[in-house]
Amino acid sequence: MESGYCSDNLQSAVPVFAALGDPVRLSIVARLSENGPLPTVQLKDGTGGITRQGINRHLRVLEDAGLVESARVGRVRQWQLRAQQIAIVREHLDRLSAVWDARIEGLRAFVEDGDER
């Protein structure tokens, strides 16, 4: 991984990963991913007793991180994932995974070379 990638691109991803670090918010993202757009009341129902105000605070954090967006549908606020931000998260995770895959492959090669001696 080049140092420019680490400092610049990862720094911009910090709010996204911080938002996903909370189990309630991660659960909200998972539910929106599985079920598509949902109103606030349905998102509240799956959280084990968190108040509507609490859910709204979590949704605002996710919205500030760019992970979700909302629209009014009648009297109801409907929430959905922002696919482009999820793709950015995936890109960061794929890069980190590639680095670790290369390190594991290097370790495997080292161990196998040691076995041949």
C-alpha positions as protocol buffer text, in pm:
chain_id: "A"
residue {
  index: 1
  type: MET
  ca { x: 0 y: 0 z: 0 }
}
residue {
  index: 2
  type: GLU
  ca { x: 141 y: 334 z: -98 }
}
residue {
  index: 3
  type: SER
  ca { x: 169 y: 596 z: 173 }
}
residue {
  index: 4
  type: GLY
  ca { x: -48 y: 847 z: -17 }
}
residue {
  index: 5
  type: TYR
  ca { x: -330 y: 597 z: -16 }
}
residue {
  index: 6
  type: CYS
  ca { x: -298 y: 542 z: 357 }
}
residue {
  index: 7
  type: SER
  ca { x: -296 y: 903 z: 464 }
}
residue {
  index: 8
  type: ASP
  ca { x: -534 y: 1063 z: 217 }
}
residue {
  index: 9
  type: ASN
  ca { x: -789 y: 803 z: 112 }
}
residue {
  index: 10
  type: LEU
  ca { x: -815 y: 620 z: 442 }
}
residue {
  index: 11
  type: GLN
  ca { x: -853 y: 949 z: 628 }
}
residue {
  index: 12
  type: SER
  ca { x: -1165 y: 1024 z: 424 }
}
residue {
  index: 13
  type: ALA
  ca { x: -1305 y: 681 z: 518 }
}
residue {
  index: 14
  type: VAL
  ca { x: -1268 y: 732 z: 894 }
}
residue {
  index: 15
  type: PRO
  ca { x: -1622 y: 872 z: 948 }
}
residue {
  index: 16
  type: VAL
  ca { x: -1768 y: 583 z: 749 }
}
residue {
  index: 17
  type: PHE
  ca { x: -1590 y: 316 z: 951 }
}
residue {
  index: 18
  type: ALA
  ca { x: -1663 y: 501 z: 1275 }
}
residue {
  index: 19
  type: ALA
  ca { x: -2033 y: 505 z: 1187 }
}
residue {
  index: 20
  type: LEU
  ca { x: -2026 y: 133 z: 1111 }
}
residue {
  index: 21
  type: GLY
  ca { x: -1846 y: 60 z: 1438 }
}
residue {
  index: 22
  type: ASP
  ca { x: -2168 y: 83 z: 1638 }
}
residue {
  index: 23
  type: PRO
  ca { x: -2370 y: -242 z: 1647 }
}
residue {
  index: 24
  type: VAL
  ca { x: -2705 y: -62 z: 1610 }
}
residue {
  index: 25
  type: ARG
  ca { x: -2587 y: 134 z: 1307 }
}
residue {
  index: 26
  type: LEU
  ca { x: -2430 y: -174 z: 1153 }
}
residue {
  index: 27
  type: SER
  ca { x: -2762 y: -353 z: 1206 }
}
residue {
  index: 28
  type: ILE
  ca { x: -2948 y: -68 z: 1036 }
}
residue {
  index: 29
  type: VAL
  ca { x: -2714 y: -85 z: 736 }
}
residue {
  index: 30
  type: ALA
  ca { x: -2757 y: -464 z: 719 }
}
residue {
  index: 31
  type: ARG
  ca { x: -3137 y: -434 z: 729 }
}
residue {
  index: 32
  type: LEU
  ca { x: -3138 y: -168 z: 458 }
}
residue {
  index: 33
  type: SER
  ca { x: -2906 y: -383 z: 250 }
}
residue {
  index: 34
  type: GLU
  ca { x: -3131 y: -688 z: 281 }
}
residue {
  index: 35
  type: ASN
  ca { x: -3471 y: -520 z: 260 }
}
residue {
  index: 36
  type: GLY
  ca { x: -3418 y: -206 z: 54 }
}
residue {
  index: 37
  type: PRO
  ca { x: -3562 y: 129 z: 162 }
}
residue {
  index: 38
  type: LEU
  ca { x: -3744 y: 124 z: 497 }
}
residue {
  index: 39
  type: PRO
  ca { x: -3930 y: 383 z: 701 }
}
residue {
  index: 40
  type: THR
  ca { x: -3793 y: 495 z: 1035 }
}
residue {
  index: 41
  type: VAL
  ca { x: -4062 y: 308 z: 1229 }
}
residue {
  index: 42
  type: GLN
  ca { x: -3964 y: -26 z: 1070 }
}
residue {
  index: 43
  type: LEU
  ca { x: -3597 y: 39 z: 1141 }
}
residue {
  index: 44
  type: LYS
  ca { x: -3689 y: 110 z: 1504 }
}
residue {
  index: 45
  type: ASP
  ca { x: -3880 y: -219 z: 1537 }
}
residue {
  index: 46
  type: GLY
  ca { x: -3569 y: -431 z: 1485 }
}
residue {
  index: 47
  type: THR
  ca { x: -3345 y: -263 z: 1742 }
}
residue {
  index: 48
  type: GLY
  ca { x: -3451 y: -417 z: 2070 }
}
residue {
  index: 49
  type: GLY
  ca { x: -3617 y: -127 z: 2245 }
}
residue {
  index: 50
  type: ILE
  ca { x: -3426 y: 178 z: 2123 }
}
residue {
  index: 51
  type: THR
  ca { x: -3649 y: 484 z: 2116 }
}
residue {
  index: 52
  type: ARG
  ca { x: -3747 y: 661 z: 1796 }
}
residue {
  index: 53
  type: GLN
  ca { x: -3524 y: 951 z: 1899 }
}
residue {
  index: 54
  type: GLY
  ca { x: -3236 y: 707 z: 1945 }
}
residue {
  index: 55
  type: ILE
  ca { x: -3290 y: 558 z: 1601 }
}
residue {
  index: 56
  type: ASN
  ca { x: -3304 y: 907 z: 1453 }
}
residue {
  index: 57
  type: ARG
  ca { x: -2966 y: 989 z: 1614 }
}
residue {
  index: 58
  type: HIS
  ca { x: -2815 y: 671 z: 1465 }
}
residue {
  index: 59
  type: LEU
  ca { x: -2965 y: 750 z: 1125 }
}
residue {
  index: 60
  type: ARG
  ca { x: -2819 y: 1104 z: 1137 }
}
residue {
  index: 61
  type: VAL
  ca { x: -2472 y: 961 z: 1207 }
}
residue {
  index: 62
  type: LEU
  ca { x: -2510 y: 724 z: 911 }
}
residue {
  index: 63
  type: GLU
  ca { x: -2638 y: 1009 z: 697 }
}
residue {
  index: 64
  type: ASP
  ca { x: -2349 y: 1238 z: 799 }
}
residue {
  index: 65
  type: ALA
  ca { x: -2108 y: 959 z: 701 }
}
residue {
  index: 66
  type: GLY
  ca { x: -2279 y: 937 z: 363 }
}
residue {
  index: 67
  type: LEU
  ca { x: -2402 y: 581 z: 410 }
}
residue {
  index: 68
  type: VAL
  ca { x: -2777 y: 647 z: 399 }
}
residue {
  index: 69
  type: GLU
  ca { x: -3014 y: 905 z: 260 }
}
residue {
  index: 70
  type: SER
  ca { x: -3379 y: 973 z: 321 }
}
residue {
  index: 71
  type: ALA
  ca { x: -3680 y: 1104 z: 140 }
}
residue {
  index: 72
  type: ARG
  ca { x: -4028 y: 1191 z: 255 }
}
residue {
  index: 73
  type: VAL
  ca { x: -4297 y: 961 z: 127 }
}
residue {
  index: 74
  type: GLY
  ca { x: -4621 y: 1115 z: 247 }
}
residue {
  index: 75
  type: ARG
  ca { x: -4587 y: 1157 z: 622 }
}
residue {
  index: 76
  type: VAL
  ca { x: -4314 y: 893 z: 649 }
}
residue {
  index: 77
  type: ARG
  ca { x: -3938 y: 932 z: 614 }
}
residue {
  index: 78
  type: GLN
  ca { x: -3797 y: 649 z: 403 }
}
residue {
  index: 79
  type: TRP
  ca { x: -3429 y: 552 z: 441 }
}
residue {
  index: 80
  type: GLN
  ca { x: -3205 y: 380 z: 189 }
}
residue {
  index: 81
  type: LEU
  ca { x: -2838 y: 299 z: 146 }
}
residue {
  index: 82
  type: ARG
  ca { x: -2619 y: 516 z: -73 }
}
residue {
  index: 83
  type: ALA
  ca { x: -2468 y: 256 z: -304 }
}
residue {
  index: 84
  type: GLN
  ca { x: -2172 y: 474 z: -405 }
}
residue {
  index: 85
  type: GLN
  ca { x: -2058 y: 512 z: -42 }
}
residue {
  index: 86
  type: ILE
  ca { x: -2094 y: 138 z: 20 }
}
residue {
  index: 87
  type: ALA
  ca { x: -1877 y: 81 z: -290 }
}
residue {
  index: 88
  type: ILE
  ca { x: -1609 y: 309 z: -142 }
}
residue {
  index: 89
  type: VAL
  ca { x: -1614 y: 107 z: 181 }
}
residue {
  index: 90
  type: ARG
  ca { x: -1577 y: -211 z: -20 }
}
residue {
  index: 91
  type: GLU
  ca { x: -1285 y: -64 z: -213 }
}
residue {
  index: 92
  type: HIS
  ca { x: -1102 y: 15 z: 112 }
}
residue {
  index: 93
  type: LEU
  ca { x: -1168 y: -333 z: 249 }
}
residue {
  index: 94
  type: ASP
  ca { x: -1059 y: -495 z: -79 }
}
residue {
  index: 95
  type: ARG
  ca { x: -729 y: -302 z: -69 }
}
residue {
  index: 96
  type: LEU
  ca { x: -666 y: -404 z: 291 }
}
residue {
  index: 97
  type: SER
  ca { x: -757 y: -762 z: 209 }
}
residue {
  index: 98
  type: ALA
  ca { x: -515 y: -767 z: -85 }
}
residue {
  index: 99
  type: VAL
  ca { x: -231 y: -650 z: 140 }
}
residue {
  index: 100
  type: TRP
  ca { x: -303 y: -923 z: 394 }
}
residue {
  index: 101
  type: ASP
  ca { x: -346 y: -1187 z: 124 }
}
residue {
  index: 102
  type: ALA
  ca { x: 1 y: -1098 z: -8 }
}
residue {
  index: 103
  type: ARG
  ca { x: 149 y: -1117 z: 341 }
}
residue {
  index: 104
  type: ILE
  ca { x: -11 y: -1454 z: 409 }
}
residue {
  index: 105
  type: GLU
  ca { x: 112 y: -1582 z: 73 }
}
residue {
  index: 106
  type: GLY
  ca { x: 464 y: -1465 z: 162 }
}
residue {
  index: 107
  type: LEU
  ca { x: 443 y: -1643 z: 496 }
}
residue {
  index: 108
  type: ARG
  ca { x: 316 y: -1959 z: 327 }
}
residue {
  index: 109
  type: ALA
  ca { x: 604 y: -1950 z: 79 }
}
residue {
  index: 110
  type: PHE
  ca { x: 853 y: -1895 z: 362 }
}
residue {
  index: 111
  type: VAL
  ca { x: 717 y: -2189 z: 561 }
}
residue {
  index: 112
  type: GLU
  ca { x: 709 y: -2418 z: 258 }
}
residue {
  index: 113
  type: ASP
  ca { x: 1065 y: -2322 z: 163 }
}
residue {
  index: 114
  type: GLY
  ca { x: 1172 y: -2403 z: 520 }
}
residue {
  index: 115
  type: ASP
  ca { x: 1006 y: -2747 z: 496 }
}
residue {
  index: 116
  type: GLU
  ca { x: 1204 y: -2831 z: 182 }
}
residue {
  index: 117
  type: ARG
  ca { x: 1539 y: -2781 z: 358 }
}
